[in-house]
mmCIF file of C-alpha atoms in Angstrom:
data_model
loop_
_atom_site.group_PDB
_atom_site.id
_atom_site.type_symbol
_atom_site.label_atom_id
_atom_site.label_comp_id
_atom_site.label_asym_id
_atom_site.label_seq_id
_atom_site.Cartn_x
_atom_site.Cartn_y
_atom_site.Cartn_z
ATOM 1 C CA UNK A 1 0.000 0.000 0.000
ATOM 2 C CA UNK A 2 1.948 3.114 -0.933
ATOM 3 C CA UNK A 3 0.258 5.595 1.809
ATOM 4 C CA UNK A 4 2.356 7.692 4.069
ATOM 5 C CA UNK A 5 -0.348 6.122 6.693
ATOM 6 C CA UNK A 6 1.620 3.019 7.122
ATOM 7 C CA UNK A 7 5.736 2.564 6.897
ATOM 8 C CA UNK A 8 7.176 0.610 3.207
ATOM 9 C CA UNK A 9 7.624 -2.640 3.708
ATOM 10 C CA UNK A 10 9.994 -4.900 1.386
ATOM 11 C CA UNK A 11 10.082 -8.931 2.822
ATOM 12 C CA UNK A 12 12.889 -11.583 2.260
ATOM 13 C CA UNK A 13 12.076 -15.224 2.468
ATOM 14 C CA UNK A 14 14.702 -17.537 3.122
ATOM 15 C CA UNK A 15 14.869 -19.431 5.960
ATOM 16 C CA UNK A 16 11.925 -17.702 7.489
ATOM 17 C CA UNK A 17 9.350 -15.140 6.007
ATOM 18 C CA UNK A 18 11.270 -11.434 7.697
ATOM 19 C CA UNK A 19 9.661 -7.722 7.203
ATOM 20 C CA UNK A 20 11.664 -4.855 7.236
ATOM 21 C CA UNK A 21 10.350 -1.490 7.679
ATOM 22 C CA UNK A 22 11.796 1.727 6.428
ATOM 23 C CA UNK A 23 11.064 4.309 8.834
ATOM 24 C CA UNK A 24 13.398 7.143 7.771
ATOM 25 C CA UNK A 25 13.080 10.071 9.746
ATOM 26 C CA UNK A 26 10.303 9.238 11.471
ATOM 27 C CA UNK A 27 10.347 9.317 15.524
ATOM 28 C CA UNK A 28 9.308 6.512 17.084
ATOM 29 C CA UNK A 29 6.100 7.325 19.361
ATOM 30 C CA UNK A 30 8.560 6.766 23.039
ATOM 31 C CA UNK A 31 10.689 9.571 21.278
ATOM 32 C CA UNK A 32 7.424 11.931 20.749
ATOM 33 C CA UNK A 33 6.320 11.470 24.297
ATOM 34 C CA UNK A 34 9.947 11.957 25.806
ATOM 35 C CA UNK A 35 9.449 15.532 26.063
ATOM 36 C CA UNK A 36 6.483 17.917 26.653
ATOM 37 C CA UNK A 37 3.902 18.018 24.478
ATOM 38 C CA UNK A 38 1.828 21.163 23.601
ATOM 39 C CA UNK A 39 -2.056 20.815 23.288
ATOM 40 C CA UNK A 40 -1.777 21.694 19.562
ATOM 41 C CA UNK A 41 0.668 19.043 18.825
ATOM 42 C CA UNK A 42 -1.276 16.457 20.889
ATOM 43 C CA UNK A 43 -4.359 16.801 18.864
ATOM 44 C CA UNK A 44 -2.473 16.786 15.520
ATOM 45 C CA UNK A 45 -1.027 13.580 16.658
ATOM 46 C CA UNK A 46 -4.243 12.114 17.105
ATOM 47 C CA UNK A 47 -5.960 13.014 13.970
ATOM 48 C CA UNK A 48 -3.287 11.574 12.242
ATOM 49 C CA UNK A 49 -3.277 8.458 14.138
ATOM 50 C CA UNK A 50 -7.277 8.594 13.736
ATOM 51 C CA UNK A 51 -6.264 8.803 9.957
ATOM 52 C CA UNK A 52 -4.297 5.916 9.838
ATOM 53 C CA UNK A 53 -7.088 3.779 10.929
ATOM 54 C CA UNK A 54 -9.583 5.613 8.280
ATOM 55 C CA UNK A 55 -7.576 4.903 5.181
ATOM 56 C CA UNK A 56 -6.986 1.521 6.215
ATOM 57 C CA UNK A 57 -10.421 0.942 6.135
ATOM 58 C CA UNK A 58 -11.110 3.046 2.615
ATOM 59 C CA UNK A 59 -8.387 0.194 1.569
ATOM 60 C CA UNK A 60 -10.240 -2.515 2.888
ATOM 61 C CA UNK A 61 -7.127 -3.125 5.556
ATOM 62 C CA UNK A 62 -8.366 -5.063 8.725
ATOM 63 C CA UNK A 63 -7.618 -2.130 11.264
ATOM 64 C CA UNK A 64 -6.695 -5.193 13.859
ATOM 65 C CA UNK A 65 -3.121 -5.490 11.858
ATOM 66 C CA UNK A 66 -1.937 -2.214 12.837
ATOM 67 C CA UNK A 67 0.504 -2.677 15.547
ATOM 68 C CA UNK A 68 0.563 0.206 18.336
ATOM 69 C CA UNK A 69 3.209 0.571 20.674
ATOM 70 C CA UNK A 70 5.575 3.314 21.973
ATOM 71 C CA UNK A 71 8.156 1.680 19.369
ATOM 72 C CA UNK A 72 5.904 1.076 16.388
ATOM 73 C CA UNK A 73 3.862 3.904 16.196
ATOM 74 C CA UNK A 74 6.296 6.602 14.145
ATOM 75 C CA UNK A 75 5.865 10.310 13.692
ATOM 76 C CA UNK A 76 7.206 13.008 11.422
ATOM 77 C CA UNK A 77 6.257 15.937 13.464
ATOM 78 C CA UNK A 78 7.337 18.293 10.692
ATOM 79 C CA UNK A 79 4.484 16.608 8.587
ATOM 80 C CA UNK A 80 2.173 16.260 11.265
ATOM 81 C CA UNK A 81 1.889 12.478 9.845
ATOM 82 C CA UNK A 82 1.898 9.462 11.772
ATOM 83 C CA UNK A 83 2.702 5.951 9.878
ATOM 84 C CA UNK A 84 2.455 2.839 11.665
ATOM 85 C CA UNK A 85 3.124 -0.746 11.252
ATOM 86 C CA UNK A 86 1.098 -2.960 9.244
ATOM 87 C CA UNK A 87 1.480 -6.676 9.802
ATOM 88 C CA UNK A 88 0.287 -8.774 7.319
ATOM 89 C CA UNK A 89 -0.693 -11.874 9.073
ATOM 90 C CA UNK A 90 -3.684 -14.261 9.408
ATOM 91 C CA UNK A 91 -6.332 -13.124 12.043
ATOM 92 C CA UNK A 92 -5.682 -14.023 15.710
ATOM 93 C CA UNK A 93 -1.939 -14.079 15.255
ATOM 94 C CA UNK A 94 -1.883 -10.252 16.696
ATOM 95 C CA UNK A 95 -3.190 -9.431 19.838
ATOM 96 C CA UNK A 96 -5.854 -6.555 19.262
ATOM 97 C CA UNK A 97 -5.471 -3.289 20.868
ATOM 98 C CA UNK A 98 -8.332 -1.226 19.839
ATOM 99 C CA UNK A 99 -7.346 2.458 18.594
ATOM 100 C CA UNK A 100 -9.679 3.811 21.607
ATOM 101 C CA UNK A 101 -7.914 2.173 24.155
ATOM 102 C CA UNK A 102 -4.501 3.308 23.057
ATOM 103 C CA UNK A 103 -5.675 6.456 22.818
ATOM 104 C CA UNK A 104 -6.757 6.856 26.243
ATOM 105 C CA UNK A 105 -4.017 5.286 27.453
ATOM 106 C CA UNK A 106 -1.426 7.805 25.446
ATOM 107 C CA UNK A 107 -3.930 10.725 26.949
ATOM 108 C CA UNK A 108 -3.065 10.025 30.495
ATOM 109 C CA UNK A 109 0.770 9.046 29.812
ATOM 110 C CA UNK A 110 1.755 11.989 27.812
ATOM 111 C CA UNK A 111 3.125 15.207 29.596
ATOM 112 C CA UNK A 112 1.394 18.633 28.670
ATOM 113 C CA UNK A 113 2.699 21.785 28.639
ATOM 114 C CA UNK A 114 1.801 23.784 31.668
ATOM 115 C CA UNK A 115 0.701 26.914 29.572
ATOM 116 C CA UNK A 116 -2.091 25.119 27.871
ATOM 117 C CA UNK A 117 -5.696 25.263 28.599
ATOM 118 C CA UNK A 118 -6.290 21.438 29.740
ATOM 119 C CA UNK A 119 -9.787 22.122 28.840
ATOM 120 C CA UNK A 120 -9.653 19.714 25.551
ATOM 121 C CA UNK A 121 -8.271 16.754 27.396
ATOM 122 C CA UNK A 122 -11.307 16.599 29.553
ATOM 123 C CA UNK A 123 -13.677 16.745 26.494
ATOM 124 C CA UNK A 124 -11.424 13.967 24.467
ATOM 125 C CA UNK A 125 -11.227 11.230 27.736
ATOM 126 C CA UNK A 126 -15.505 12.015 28.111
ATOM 127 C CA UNK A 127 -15.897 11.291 24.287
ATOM 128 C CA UNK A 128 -13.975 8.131 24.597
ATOM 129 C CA UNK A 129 -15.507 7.259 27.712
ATOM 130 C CA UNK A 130 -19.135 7.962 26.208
ATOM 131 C CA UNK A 131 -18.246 6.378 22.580
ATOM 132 C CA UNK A 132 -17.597 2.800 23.400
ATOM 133 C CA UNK A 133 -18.888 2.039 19.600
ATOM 134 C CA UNK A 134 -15.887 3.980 18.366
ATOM 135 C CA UNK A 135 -16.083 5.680 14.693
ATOM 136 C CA UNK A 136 -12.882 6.579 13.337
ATOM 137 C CA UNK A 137 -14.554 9.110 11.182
ATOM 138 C CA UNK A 138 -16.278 10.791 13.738
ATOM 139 C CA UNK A 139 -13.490 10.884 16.548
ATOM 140 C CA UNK A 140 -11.761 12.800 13.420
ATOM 141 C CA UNK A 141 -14.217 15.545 12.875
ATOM 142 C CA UNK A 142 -14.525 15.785 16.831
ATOM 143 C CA UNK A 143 -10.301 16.372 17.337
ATOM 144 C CA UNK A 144 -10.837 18.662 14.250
ATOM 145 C CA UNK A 145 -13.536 20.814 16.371
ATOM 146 C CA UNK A 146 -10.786 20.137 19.401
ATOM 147 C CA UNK A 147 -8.292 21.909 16.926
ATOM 148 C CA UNK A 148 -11.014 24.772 15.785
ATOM 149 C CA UNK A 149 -11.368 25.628 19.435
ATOM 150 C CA UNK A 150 -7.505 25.317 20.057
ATOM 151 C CA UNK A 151 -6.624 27.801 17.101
ATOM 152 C CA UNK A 152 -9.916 30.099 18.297
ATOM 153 C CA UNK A 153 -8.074 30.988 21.430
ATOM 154 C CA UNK A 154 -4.038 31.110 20.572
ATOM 155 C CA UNK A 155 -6.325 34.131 18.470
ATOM 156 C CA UNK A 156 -7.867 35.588 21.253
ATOM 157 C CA UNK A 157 -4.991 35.111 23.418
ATOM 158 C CA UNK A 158 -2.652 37.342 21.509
ATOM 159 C CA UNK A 159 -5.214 39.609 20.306
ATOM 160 C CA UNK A 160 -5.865 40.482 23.742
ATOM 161 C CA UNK A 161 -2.567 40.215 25.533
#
């Protein structure tokens, strides 16, 4: 699949079937969270993570393939794109860690800057706490009002400072 959603992949199969991934200068998601993170680049993070799941399904992808992990979850934070892992495997072979999980998980793990308004993270953990029938789509369109809000008051801030 040639999408900058998911890492190249090129396989050798000798001995035993091996995929390498080209990850290039991509940080791995531990590197990401090693330092603070501002709101702004939180919730670009998450849309494109969000993204990754919705063009796997526009490609007919099983979203269940996609591994996520502090060291397989990459980010070019000059792009603002995550890529991840696909693994293409039979079913059950991967242990499933649904996207809202992780997500949550990441929320409560990642250090914020002290400056921001924690206002968003509230409103993200309730609509993952209310959405247990998780649409990728709609999680999108919700970080993207997140964002809306986000740019809405940097605006006001320094209009009014």
């Amino acid at each position: 699949l040639d999408s900058p959603s998911f890492l190249p992949c090129e396989f050798e199969n000798d001995k035993a079937f091996t995929l390498y991934y080209k990850y290039g200068n991509r940080r791995t998601l531990k590197q990401f969270l090693s330092r603070v993170v501002r709101k702004t680049e939180a919730i670009a993070f998450f849309k494109s993570l969000t993204r990754v799941y919705m063009d796997a399904e526009e490609n007919h992808l099983k979203t269940e393939h996609i591994l996520l992990g502090i060291n397989s979850v990459f980010y070019d934070e000059e792009a603002q794109q995550v890529s991840c892992i696909y693994v293409p495997v039979a079913d059950g072979v991967l242990p499933v860690r649904p996207l809202r999980l992780f997500v949550k998980e990441m929320l409560v793990n990642t250090v914020y800057s002290d400056d921001d308004d924690m206002t968003w993270l509230g409103n993200v953990i309730r609509y993952i706490g209310r959405n247990r029938n998780f649409s990728y789509s709609d999680f999108y369109e919700f970080l993207q009002s997140e964002e809306a809000a986000a740019v809405f008051e940097k605006y006001m801030f320094t209009m009014y400072r």
